Amino acid sequence: MPTITPIDATFGARITDIRLGALSDADWKLVEAAFNEYGALVFPEQHLTDEEHIAFCERFGPIELLRGDGEKAARISNKRAGGGVMTPEEKRFQALRGNEGWHTDSSYMPLAAKASALAAEITPPSGGETELADMRAAYDALDDAMRTRIADLSAYHSLYQSQAKAGFTFKTGDGYGYHTEGAPLRPLVKTHPATGRKSLFIGRHAFRIPGMEDAEALELLDGLLEFACQAPRTYAHSWTPGDLMIWDNRCILHRACPYDYNEPRVMRHVRVAGDPATETAPTGRDERADAFQPSAATA
Ligand code: OGA
Ligand code: MN
């Protein structure tokens, strides 16, 4: 029988005595229920192959492809194919550094992600943790005035904007994500489709609130993020090769932690697509389409 041990935070559990590579239907039922209850699950010592990792994720739903080549498993890695590690100038390295800001995956796409499962292959000697934060508990911790203030607000989400804000270049036309062609508009308060629990739906990709001045929106979004991502609502996972961690992008934020970038770090990522019935957002130009441009940092 699998053993479920809650993590010392408002969310998250570790599940042991289970083999994800040969999951029975009974164990899947237990995993699915735990996923909805805890929001994030850590499975030590799994050492899955790509195929096993993908098959496990397909229990949750169809896989979201992160690249055009049809591969369901992506390497999140600073290692170059030809040997050595990436330099800070490389766009792919900048994408990795962008991951160090709190975010939820694919919120900048018309269909946001349901879940993401990371597995560690090569870990640096220190650092390189993945941190998670519970947006259900964050919503619960807001005072009534703030809940009322944000109840009917939505924000545009854009990868171009978030990379620009982090000081990196990522322009419209790079072929992934939306910006001038219309970014998804998503409510700040999300009701979980399986549990009915409310959570804050924010993160680095959220950048503009219709009906609000940009400076005020930025202050509100940054303030909410700062408040939300605090103990006891956070958990930092220190990776051991073979671990797998899956989180619910609909209510949990995550970020990568820094490490010595001269050391290789190789993670395998499989992303579960959102249910179109609940994770689709309208996309389009807002009423300030002419101002709908990456910040000066992108120039
Ligand atoms: C991701 C991501 C965090 C990490 O793969 O989407 O944010 O720790 N990864 O690598
Ligand atoms: Mn991510």
CSV table of C-alpha atoms and ligand atoms in Angstrom, one decimal:
chain,number,residue,atom,x,y,z
A,1,MET,CA,0.0,0.0,0.0
A,2,PRO,CA,1.3,3.5,-0.8
A,3,THR,CA,2.1,5.7,2.1
A,4,ILE,CA,1.0,9.4,1.9
A,5,THR,CA,2.9,11.8,4.2
A,6,PRO,CA,1.8,15.4,4.2
A,7,ILE,CA,4.5,18.0,3.8
A,8,ASP,CA,4.9,20.5,6.5
A,9,ALA,CA,3.1,23.3,4.7
A,10,THR,CA,-0.5,24.2,3.8
A,11,PHE,CA,-0.3,21.8,0.8
A,12,GLY,CA,1.8,19.0,-0.7
A,13,ALA,CA,2.4,15.3,0.2
A,14,ARG,CA,5.1,12.8,-0.3
A,15,ILE,CA,4.0,9.4,-1.6
A,16,THR,CA,6.2,6.3,-1.1
A,17,ASP,CA,5.7,2.6,-1.5
A,18,ILE,CA,4.4,3.2,-5.0
A,19,ARG,CA,5.8,2.5,-8.5
A,20,LEU,CA,4.6,5.1,-11.0
A,21,GLY,CA,6.1,3.0,-13.8
A,22,ALA,CA,3.7,0.2,-13.0
A,23,LEU,CA,0.7,2.0,-11.6
A,24,SER,CA,-2.4,-0.1,-10.7
A,25,ASP,CA,-5.8,1.4,-11.2
A,26,ALA,CA,-6.3,1.4,-7.4
A,27,ASP,CA,-3.1,3.3,-6.9
A,28,TRP,CA,-4.1,5.8,-9.6
A,29,LYS,CA,-7.3,6.5,-7.8
A,30,LEU,CA,-5.3,7.2,-4.7
A,31,VAL,CA,-2.9,9.5,-6.6
A,32,GLU,CA,-5.7,11.4,-8.2
A,33,ALA,CA,-7.5,12.0,-4.9
A,34,ALA,CA,-4.2,13.1,-3.3
A,35,PHE,CA,-3.5,15.4,-6.2
A,36,ASN,CA,-6.8,17.2,-5.7
A,37,GLU,CA,-6.4,17.3,-1.9
A,38,TYR,CA,-2.7,18.3,-1.7
A,39,GLY,CA,-2.1,20.2,-4.9
A,40,ALA,CA,1.4,18.8,-5.3
A,41,LEU,CA,2.9,15.4,-4.9
A,42,VAL,CA,6.5,14.2,-4.5
A,43,PHE,CA,7.5,10.7,-5.5
A,44,PRO,CA,11.0,9.8,-4.5
A,45,GLU,CA,13.1,7.1,-6.1
A,46,GLN,CA,11.1,6.6,-9.3
A,47,HIS,CA,13.8,6.7,-12.0
A,48,LEU,CA,11.2,6.7,-14.7
A,49,THR,CA,12.0,6.3,-18.4
A,50,ASP,CA,10.5,9.0,-20.7
A,51,GLU,CA,7.8,6.6,-21.7
A,52,GLU,CA,6.8,5.8,-18.1
A,53,HIS,CA,6.8,9.5,-17.2
A,54,ILE,CA,4.6,10.3,-20.1
A,55,ALA,CA,2.2,7.3,-19.4
A,56,PHE,CA,1.9,8.5,-15.8
A,57,CYS,CA,1.0,12.0,-16.9
A,58,GLU,CA,-1.5,10.7,-19.4
A,59,ARG,CA,-3.5,9.3,-16.5
A,60,PHE,CA,-4.2,13.0,-15.7
A,61,GLY,CA,-5.2,13.9,-19.3
A,62,PRO,CA,-3.7,14.7,-22.7
A,63,ILE,CA,-0.2,15.9,-22.9
A,64,GLU,CA,0.5,19.5,-23.9
A,65,LEU,CA,3.3,19.7,-26.4
A,66,LEU,CA,6.0,22.2,-25.6
A,67,ARG,CA,7.7,22.2,-28.9
A,68,GLY,CA,6.8,21.8,-32.5
A,69,ASP,CA,8.4,18.4,-32.9
A,70,GLY,CA,5.7,16.4,-31.3
A,71,GLU,CA,7.9,15.3,-28.3
A,72,LYS,CA,5.8,14.9,-25.2
A,73,ALA,CA,8.8,15.0,-22.8
A,74,ALA,CA,11.0,18.1,-22.8
A,75,ARG,CA,14.4,18.5,-21.2
A,76,ILE,CA,14.7,21.6,-18.9
A,77,SER,CA,18.4,21.8,-18.9
A,78,ASN,CA,21.4,24.1,-19.2
A,79,LYS,CA,23.4,21.4,-20.9
A,80,ARG,CA,24.3,21.8,-24.5
A,81,ALA,CA,23.8,18.9,-26.9
A,82,GLY,CA,27.4,19.3,-28.0
A,83,GLY,CA,28.8,19.3,-24.5
A,84,GLY,CA,29.3,21.9,-21.9
A,85,VAL,CA,26.7,24.3,-20.4
A,86,MET,CA,24.8,27.2,-22.0
A,87,THR,CA,26.1,30.8,-21.8
A,88,PRO,CA,24.0,33.6,-20.2
A,89,GLU,CA,23.5,35.1,-23.7
A,90,GLU,CA,21.6,32.1,-25.0
A,91,LYS,CA,17.9,32.5,-25.3
A,92,ARG,CA,17.3,29.0,-23.9
A,93,PHE,CA,19.4,29.9,-20.9
A,94,GLN,CA,17.3,33.0,-20.4
A,95,ALA,CA,14.2,30.9,-20.6
A,96,LEU,CA,15.6,28.8,-17.7
A,97,ARG,CA,16.4,32.0,-15.7
A,98,GLY,CA,12.9,33.2,-16.4
A,99,ASN,CA,11.6,30.1,-14.6
A,100,GLU,CA,13.2,31.6,-11.4
A,101,GLY,CA,10.2,33.9,-11.1
A,102,TRP,CA,7.0,32.6,-9.5
A,103,HIS,CA,4.6,31.4,-12.3
A,104,THR,CA,2.1,28.9,-13.4
A,105,ASP,CA,2.7,27.0,-16.7
A,106,SER,CA,1.1,28.1,-19.9
A,107,SER,CA,-1.1,30.8,-18.4
A,108,TYR,CA,0.1,32.9,-21.4
A,109,MET,CA,-1.4,30.3,-23.8
A,110,PRO,CA,-5.1,30.3,-24.8
A,111,LEU,CA,-5.3,26.9,-23.0
A,112,ALA,CA,-3.5,27.0,-19.6
A,113,ALA,CA,-1.9,23.8,-18.3
A,114,LYS,CA,-3.6,21.4,-15.8
A,115,ALA,CA,-0.4,19.9,-14.3
A,116,SER,CA,3.3,19.7,-14.7
A,117,ALA,CA,5.5,16.8,-13.7
A,118,LEU,CA,9.3,17.3,-13.3
A,119,ALA,CA,11.7,14.5,-12.8
A,120,ALA,CA,15.4,15.0,-11.9
A,121,GLU,CA,18.1,13.4,-14.0
A,122,ILE,CA,21.2,15.4,-13.2
A,123,THR,CA,21.3,17.8,-10.2
A,124,PRO,CA,23.9,20.4,-9.3
A,125,PRO,CA,25.8,19.9,-6.0
A,126,SER,CA,23.8,22.6,-4.3
A,127,GLY,CA,20.9,24.9,-5.2
A,128,GLY,CA,18.6,24.2,-8.1
A,129,GLU,CA,15.6,23.4,-5.9
A,130,THR,CA,12.0,23.8,-7.3
A,131,GLU,CA,9.8,25.9,-5.0
A,132,LEU,CA,6.1,25.7,-4.9
A,133,ALA,CA,3.4,28.0,-3.4
A,134,ASP,CA,-0.2,27.2,-2.5
A,135,MET,CA,-2.6,29.8,-4.0
A,136,ARG,CA,-5.6,28.2,-2.3
A,137,ALA,CA,-4.2,29.0,1.1
A,138,ALA,CA,-3.0,32.4,-0.2
A,139,TYR,CA,-6.6,33.2,-1.2
A,140,ASP,CA,-7.9,32.0,2.1
A,141,ALA,CA,-5.4,34.3,3.9
A,142,LEU,CA,-6.5,37.5,2.1
A,143,ASP,CA,-8.5,40.0,4.1
A,144,ASP,CA,-12.1,40.7,3.1
A,145,ALA,CA,-11.2,44.1,1.6
A,146,MET,CA,-8.7,42.5,-0.8
A,147,ARG,CA,-11.1,39.7,-1.7
A,148,THR,CA,-13.7,42.2,-2.6
A,149,ARG,CA,-11.2,44.3,-4.5
A,150,ILE,CA,-10.0,41.5,-6.7
A,151,ALA,CA,-13.3,39.5,-7.0
A,152,ASP,CA,-14.1,40.7,-10.5
A,153,LEU,CA,-10.7,41.5,-11.8
A,154,SER,CA,-8.8,39.7,-14.6
A,155,ALA,CA,-5.3,40.0,-15.9
A,156,TYR,CA,-3.6,39.5,-19.3
A,157,HIS,CA,-0.8,36.9,-19.3
A,158,SER,CA,2.2,37.1,-21.6
A,159,LEU,CA,5.5,35.3,-21.7
A,160,TYR,CA,7.0,38.2,-23.7
A,161,GLN,CA,6.0,40.6,-21.0
A,162,SER,CA,7.3,38.4,-18.2
A,163,GLN,CA,10.7,37.7,-19.9
A,164,ALA,CA,11.0,41.5,-20.6
A,165,LYS,CA,10.3,42.3,-17.0
A,166,ALA,CA,13.0,39.9,-15.9
A,167,GLY,CA,15.4,41.7,-18.2
A,168,PHE,CA,15.5,39.1,-21.0
A,169,THR,CA,14.5,39.3,-24.6
A,170,PHE,CA,11.6,37.3,-26.0
A,171,LYS,CA,9.8,39.0,-28.8
A,172,THR,CA,6.6,38.5,-30.6
A,173,GLY,CA,7.3,36.4,-33.6
A,174,ASP,CA,9.6,34.0,-31.8
A,175,GLY,CA,6.9,31.5,-32.5
A,176,TYR,CA,5.6,30.6,-29.0
A,177,GLY,CA,3.2,32.4,-26.7
A,178,TYR,CA,1.0,35.4,-27.5
A,179,HIS,CA,1.4,39.1,-27.1
A,180,THR,CA,0.6,41.6,-29.7
A,181,GLU,CA,-1.7,39.1,-31.3
A,182,GLY,CA,-3.6,38.9,-28.1
A,183,ALA,CA,-2.8,37.6,-24.7
A,184,PRO,CA,-5.2,35.4,-22.7
A,185,LEU,CA,-7.3,37.3,-20.1
A,186,ARG,CA,-7.7,35.3,-16.9
A,187,PRO,CA,-9.6,36.0,-13.7
A,188,LEU,CA,-7.5,36.7,-10.6
A,189,VAL,CA,-9.6,34.4,-8.6
A,190,LYS,CA,-10.0,30.9,-9.9
A,191,THR,CA,-12.4,28.2,-8.8
A,192,HIS,CA,-10.9,24.8,-9.0
A,193,PRO,CA,-12.9,22.6,-11.4
A,194,ALA,CA,-12.5,19.4,-9.3
A,195,THR,CA,-12.6,20.7,-5.7
A,196,GLY,CA,-14.5,24.0,-6.0
A,197,ARG,CA,-11.9,25.7,-3.9
A,198,LYS,CA,-11.0,29.3,-4.7
A,199,SER,CA,-7.4,30.3,-5.4
A,200,LEU,CA,-5.4,33.3,-6.5
A,201,PHE,CA,-4.4,32.9,-10.2
A,202,ILE,CA,-1.4,35.2,-10.5
A,203,GLY,CA,2.4,34.9,-11.2
A,204,ARG,CA,5.0,36.5,-13.4
A,205,HIS,CA,3.1,36.2,-16.7
A,206,ALA,CA,0.1,38.3,-15.4
A,207,PHE,CA,0.8,41.9,-16.3
A,208,ARG,CA,-2.2,44.1,-17.2
A,209,ILE,CA,-5.7,44.5,-15.6
A,210,PRO,CA,-8.4,45.9,-17.9
A,211,GLY,CA,-9.9,49.1,-16.4
A,212,MET,CA,-6.8,49.8,-14.2
A,213,GLU,CA,-3.8,51.9,-14.8
A,214,ASP,CA,-0.7,49.8,-15.5
A,215,ALA,CA,1.3,51.1,-12.6
A,216,GLU,CA,-1.6,50.3,-10.2
A,217,ALA,CA,-2.0,46.9,-11.7
A,218,LEU,CA,1.7,46.2,-11.4
A,219,GLU,CA,1.6,47.2,-7.7
A,220,LEU,CA,-1.4,45.1,-7.0
A,221,LEU,CA,-0.1,42.0,-8.8
A,222,ASP,CA,3.4,42.3,-7.3
A,223,GLY,CA,1.9,42.8,-3.9
A,224,LEU,CA,-0.4,39.8,-4.2
A,225,LEU,CA,2.5,37.6,-5.3
A,226,GLU,CA,4.8,38.8,-2.5
A,227,PHE,CA,2.0,38.1,0.1
A,228,ALA,CA,1.0,34.8,-1.4
A,229,CYS,CA,4.4,33.1,-1.7
A,230,GLN,CA,5.3,33.1,2.0
A,231,ALA,CA,5.5,30.4,4.6
A,232,PRO,CA,3.6,28.3,5.5
A,233,ARG,CA,2.3,28.3,1.9
A,234,THR,CA,5.7,27.4,0.3
A,235,TYR,CA,7.7,24.2,-0.1
A,236,ALA,CA,11.2,24.0,-1.7
A,237,HIS,CA,12.0,20.6,-3.1
A,238,SER,CA,15.7,19.6,-3.0
A,239,TRP,CA,16.1,17.2,-5.9
A,240,THR,CA,17.7,13.8,-5.9
A,241,PRO,CA,18.0,12.1,-9.3
A,242,GLY,CA,15.1,9.8,-9.8
A,243,ASP,CA,12.5,12.0,-7.9
A,244,LEU,CA,9.3,13.0,-9.7
A,245,MET,CA,7.2,16.0,-8.5
A,246,ILE,CA,3.8,16.9,-10.0
A,247,TRP,CA,1.8,20.0,-9.2
A,248,ASP,CA,-1.6,21.4,-10.1
A,249,ASN,CA,-1.0,24.5,-12.2
A,250,ARG,CA,-4.6,25.6,-11.5
A,251,CYS,CA,-3.8,26.4,-7.9
A,252,ILE,CA,0.0,26.0,-7.2
A,253,LEU,CA,2.7,28.4,-8.4
A,254,HIS,CA,6.3,27.3,-8.9
A,255,ARG,CA,9.7,28.6,-9.6
A,256,ALA,CA,13.2,27.3,-10.1
A,257,CYS,CA,15.9,28.2,-7.6
A,258,PRO,CA,19.4,29.4,-8.7
A,259,TYR,CA,22.5,27.2,-8.7
A,260,ASP,CA,26.0,27.4,-10.0
A,261,TYR,CA,25.2,27.6,-13.8
A,262,ASN,CA,28.6,26.1,-14.6
A,263,GLU,CA,27.2,22.8,-13.2
A,264,PRO,CA,24.8,20.8,-15.4
A,265,ARG,CA,21.2,20.5,-14.2
A,266,VAL,CA,18.9,18.3,-16.3
A,267,MET,CA,15.2,17.9,-15.6
A,268,ARG,CA,12.6,16.1,-17.6
A,269,HIS,CA,9.3,18.0,-17.9
A,270,VAL,CA,5.9,16.5,-19.1
A,271,ARG,CA,3.0,18.9,-19.0
A,272,VAL,CA,-0.7,17.9,-18.8
A,273,ALA,CA,-2.9,20.1,-21.0
A,274,GLY,CA,-5.8,21.9,-19.3
A,275,ASP,CA,-9.4,20.8,-19.9
A,276,PRO,CA,-10.7,23.2,-22.6
A,277,ALA,CA,-14.0,23.5,-20.7
A,278,THR,CA,-12.2,25.2,-17.7
A,279,GLU,CA,-8.7,26.3,-18.8
A,280,THR,CA,-9.5,28.2,-22.0
A,281,ALA,CA,-9.2,32.0,-21.8
A,282,PRO,CA,-10.5,34.6,-24.2
A,283,THR,CA,-7.6,36.1,-26.1
A,284,GLY,CA,-7.6,39.5,-27.8
A,285,ARG,CA,-6.4,43.0,-27.9
A,286,ASP,CA,-7.4,45.0,-24.9
A,287,GLU,CA,-8.7,48.5,-25.2
A,288,ARG,CA,-5.2,49.8,-25.1
A,289,ALA,CA,-3.9,47.6,-28.0
A,290,ASP,CA,-1.6,50.3,-29.1
A,291,ALA,CA,0.2,50.2,-25.7
A,292,PHE,CA,0.2,46.4,-25.8
A,293,GLN,CA,3.9,46.0,-26.2
A,294,PRO,CA,6.7,44.5,-24.2
A,295,SER,CA,8.4,46.9,-21.8
A,296,ALA,CA,11.5,48.9,-22.8
A,297,ALA,CA,13.7,46.0,-21.5
A,298,THR,CA,12.9,44.0,-24.7
A,299,ALA,CA,14.2,46.6,-27.1
B,1,OGA,C1,9.2,24.4,-15.7
B,1,OGA,C2,9.8,25.1,-14.5
B,1,OGA,C3,11.3,24.7,-12.6
B,1,OGA,C4,12.6,24.1,-12.4
B,1,OGA,O1,9.8,23.4,-16.1
B,1,OGA,O2,8.2,24.8,-16.1
B,1,OGA,O3,9.4,26.1,-14.2
B,1,OGA,O4,12.9,24.0,-11.2
B,1,OGA,N1,10.8,24.4,-13.9
B,1,OGA,O5,13.3,23.7,-13.3
B,2,MN,MN,7.4,26.4,-15.2
